[in-house]
Structure formats: C-alpha cells, structure tokens
XYZ file of C-alpha atoms in Angstrom:
227
model
C 1.892 -4.185 7.299
C -1.780 -5.081 6.966
C -4.463 -2.981 8.647
C -5.824 -4.899 11.648
C -9.615 -4.681 11.736
C -12.286 -5.774 14.234
C -15.946 -5.923 13.178
C -18.563 -5.298 15.898
C -22.207 -5.921 14.955
C -25.026 -7.859 16.604
C -26.229 -9.385 13.309
C -24.222 -12.483 12.458
C -24.725 -12.239 8.697
C -23.764 -8.573 8.583
C -20.705 -9.136 10.756
C -19.435 -12.146 8.806
C -20.242 -10.440 5.516
C -18.152 -7.383 6.333
C -15.349 -9.598 7.600
C -15.307 -11.635 4.398
C -15.386 -8.564 2.159
C -12.508 -6.905 3.974
C -10.429 -10.078 4.269
C -10.438 -10.367 0.480
C -7.967 -7.475 0.357
C -4.304 -8.213 0.997
C -3.707 -4.998 2.955
C -6.529 -5.688 5.444
C -6.519 -8.378 8.130
C -9.739 -9.002 10.083
C -8.371 -10.036 13.472
C -11.633 -10.331 15.408
C -15.417 -10.055 15.554
C -17.890 -9.301 18.353
C -21.717 -9.294 18.670
C -21.981 -6.353 21.091
C -20.095 -3.325 22.334
C -18.838 -4.898 25.544
C -17.162 -7.774 23.750
C -16.102 -5.415 21.002
C -14.034 -3.405 23.475
C -12.427 -6.571 24.831
C -11.625 -8.025 21.408
C -10.287 -4.711 20.099
C -7.912 -4.295 23.032
C -6.824 -7.931 22.954
C -6.047 -7.879 19.236
C -4.672 -4.325 19.178
C -6.893 -3.475 16.236
C -6.018 -0.489 14.063
C -9.616 0.096 12.978
C -12.882 -0.975 14.607
C -16.052 -1.134 12.522
C -18.673 -0.352 15.155
C -22.429 -0.807 14.812
C -24.524 1.854 16.548
C -27.352 -0.101 18.156
C -26.450 -3.355 19.914
C -27.487 -5.245 23.061
C -25.526 -5.153 26.357
C -23.515 -2.120 25.263
C -24.259 0.080 22.265
C -21.667 1.391 19.838
C -21.584 4.833 21.406
C -20.548 3.624 24.849
C -18.108 1.140 23.331
C -16.524 3.968 21.341
C -16.163 6.067 24.490
C -14.474 3.206 26.297
C -12.100 2.484 23.433
C -11.085 6.096 22.870
C -11.005 7.180 26.501
C -9.626 4.061 28.181
C -8.825 3.671 31.871
C -5.364 4.403 33.208
C -2.856 1.810 32.106
C -4.569 1.043 28.796
C -2.674 2.712 25.961
C -4.364 1.113 22.964
C -6.685 3.493 21.102
C -7.913 2.226 17.735
C -9.601 4.309 15.071
C -13.384 3.804 15.066
C -15.632 3.750 12.006
C -19.311 3.798 12.950
C -21.760 1.731 10.900
C -25.458 2.515 10.722
C -28.599 1.870 8.684
C -29.826 5.415 9.424
C -28.666 8.496 7.548
C -29.451 10.838 10.471
C -28.771 9.560 13.953
C -27.924 11.519 17.115
C -25.829 8.587 18.263
C -23.427 9.196 15.387
C -22.970 12.839 16.345
C -22.148 11.835 19.896
C -19.751 9.195 18.581
C -17.903 11.842 16.577
C -17.657 13.934 19.735
C -16.259 10.893 21.528
C -13.533 10.611 18.922
C -14.874 8.296 16.219
C -13.222 9.049 12.904
C -16.414 8.979 10.875
C -19.337 6.842 9.864
C -20.665 4.866 6.954
C -24.052 3.513 5.960
C -24.249 -0.282 5.980
C -25.527 -0.334 2.416
C -22.508 1.602 1.113
C -20.704 0.021 -1.866
C -17.957 -2.450 -1.014
C -15.309 -0.210 -2.557
C -16.406 2.644 -0.273
C -16.176 0.428 2.816
C -12.676 -0.719 1.932
C -11.558 2.823 1.148
C -13.051 4.059 4.426
C -10.971 1.549 6.395
C -7.833 2.620 4.556
C -8.518 6.333 5.004
C -9.162 6.008 8.727
C -6.172 3.703 9.278
C -3.994 6.350 7.627
C -5.072 8.844 10.274
C -7.628 10.864 8.362
C -11.323 11.266 9.103
C -14.116 9.975 6.901
C -15.963 13.196 6.192
C -16.334 12.945 2.453
C -19.962 11.780 2.344
C -22.227 14.840 2.482
C -24.414 12.919 4.896
C -21.793 13.397 7.635
C -21.907 17.149 7.345
C -25.699 17.100 7.147
C -25.854 15.081 10.336
C -23.602 17.494 12.216
C -25.528 20.491 10.932
C -28.844 18.886 11.873
C -27.815 18.345 15.491
C -26.021 21.695 15.764
C -29.088 23.507 14.433
C -31.189 22.113 17.272
C -28.807 23.353 19.970
C -29.988 26.645 21.489
C -26.594 28.362 21.823
C -22.933 27.426 21.451
C -21.497 26.168 24.751
C -19.205 28.788 26.311
C -16.490 26.191 26.848
C -16.453 25.390 23.137
C -16.177 29.080 22.236
C -13.312 29.630 24.670
C -11.296 26.796 23.118
C -10.981 28.846 19.927
C -9.458 31.879 21.689
C -5.911 30.625 21.264
C -6.160 30.307 17.482
C -4.618 32.748 15.051
C -6.920 34.406 12.477
C -5.528 32.105 9.769
C -6.033 28.987 11.890
C -9.594 30.073 12.577
C -10.156 30.527 8.849
C -8.762 27.078 8.095
C -10.950 25.528 10.786
C -14.015 27.181 9.281
C -13.219 25.761 5.849
C -12.535 22.296 7.272
C -15.931 22.364 8.946
C -17.583 23.191 5.641
C -16.158 20.035 4.138
C -13.243 21.369 2.085
C -10.220 19.126 1.577
C -6.668 20.316 2.191
C -6.214 20.828 -1.544
C -9.404 22.889 -1.791
C -8.427 24.979 1.235
C -4.998 25.650 -0.281
C -6.624 26.811 -3.509
C -9.095 29.083 -1.706
C -6.415 30.668 0.491
C -3.810 30.738 -2.296
C -1.196 28.914 -0.241
C 0.733 25.659 -0.596
C -1.007 22.474 0.493
C 1.861 21.813 2.898
C 1.021 25.111 4.598
C -2.535 23.908 5.110
C -1.226 20.642 6.570
C 0.884 22.658 9.010
C -2.184 24.636 10.081
C -4.086 21.364 10.513
C -1.367 19.961 12.768
C -1.467 23.088 14.914
C -5.270 23.036 15.086
C -5.285 19.431 16.270
C -2.670 20.223 18.906
C -4.187 23.475 20.181
C -7.745 22.133 20.322
C -6.857 18.692 21.646
C -8.710 17.036 18.767
C -7.990 13.515 17.542
C -8.714 14.185 13.901
C -10.632 16.172 11.304
C -13.992 14.856 12.518
C -13.574 16.356 15.972
C -12.448 19.660 14.457
C -15.707 19.806 12.491
C -17.785 19.074 15.588
C -15.977 21.775 17.580
C -16.421 24.338 14.799
C -20.186 23.834 14.879
C -20.462 23.602 18.662
C -18.505 26.818 19.150
C -20.696 28.723 16.727
C -17.784 29.408 14.369
C -19.797 27.835 11.560
C -23.521 28.448 11.241
C -25.461 25.442 9.928
C -26.440 25.904 6.325
C -24.193 28.913 5.742
C -21.908 29.080 2.696
C -18.215 29.916 2.789
C -17.494 33.612 2.337
C-alpha cells in the first residue's frame, strides 16, 4: 500500500514541487496539499494521511501549532499522522518545540530529492528522522540554553532500569540500534526490545521524543561524548 502524503507549505511553487517529486515514486501517493497550518490539519484528517510534510512558518496557523493539533487531537479524533517538519533554517527553536509535540523529525528544504523521499519512507515506517547531525545540534543548542533540567522530566526516568537508561543515553547521542548493540555487546533484537520498553514507559511516540526527553532530563549533557 502506498504511503499517503500531504504537503503543507505557503509557497505554491515549493508545495507543488514537493508533491511532484514525491508522486514520481510508486510507493508514495500525495493525497492533498494546503497553504497554511489550519487547512493542513483539515486536509490531513480528511485524507487520513500517513505522513504530513509541514512547513514551519506559515500564515493563519504555523507548522508548530498545526503539529500540536494533529498529534494531540480533540476527543473523538483518532487519526494521528507522522509529521516531517520542513524548514529553510538549520537552527530553529520552532523545530525543537515540534519534536516535543511529537513530530518525527525535520528536513531542510534544500535537501537532495533522494533524502526527502527516504525521509518520508523512514517516518512512515515508524522511525524518527534523526540521522542528520543538524537535528542533534539543534536539540543540543536549545538544551544548552535551558538553566536546569525540569524536575518532571527527571522524574520520568525513575522507572527505568540501569540498562534502559544506558540505551536511552546512547539513543540521545545519535547511535543507531546496530551501533548500540555493538557498544553494549548484545543482539540488535535486544536493543529493539529495550526501545519498545522505553517508548512505553516514557510515553514517547518515537525516537525523536526519546532524544528530547534525554536532554531535558539532564541525562545527556550537550556536547558530551559517550563514555
């Protein structure tokens, strides 16, 4: 079944360009477009999109608020698409807040076509787009400017086992499941099991939210290297 995609951007040429590029692939079906966040929410819910490409800055409703509405819908609305944020800026506080709201990652608008297509596929499959180093730099930049880890964020980690805490720390530093398995000398399936438990215990949607929580709780210090 093709991945159902909605493109939300206030620039007509950008929006139609992304739609055309994605539609050229047989496993992707662009089912709608919208020029602002408000209409983007409506179109996404109406079409039951799997992935929403969401611009950050738009009139009427920006991408951040639209992401919140899509991922934390009112009672009775069960549809929750994956959201991929699009931006022309490589450091943007809006993106950090979008990750906190549940967006699965972000991509620069000038990224190569192959990277855009792969990003849609990765997010549709349920993973988070954290590969670009820019994502980690963004999170570190915002976390570094926060005076102290919120107590609530720290308390959320209390229910983790030492191994789960270790896995979370490595996830936050950008390691893949394969890399974590190698570092801990365990099977990759074991890492996947830890990931499932982390998502459940911490109430996180995906890898992106785990990274945000790791920084907000103070588990990972910006700029530090893995032990």
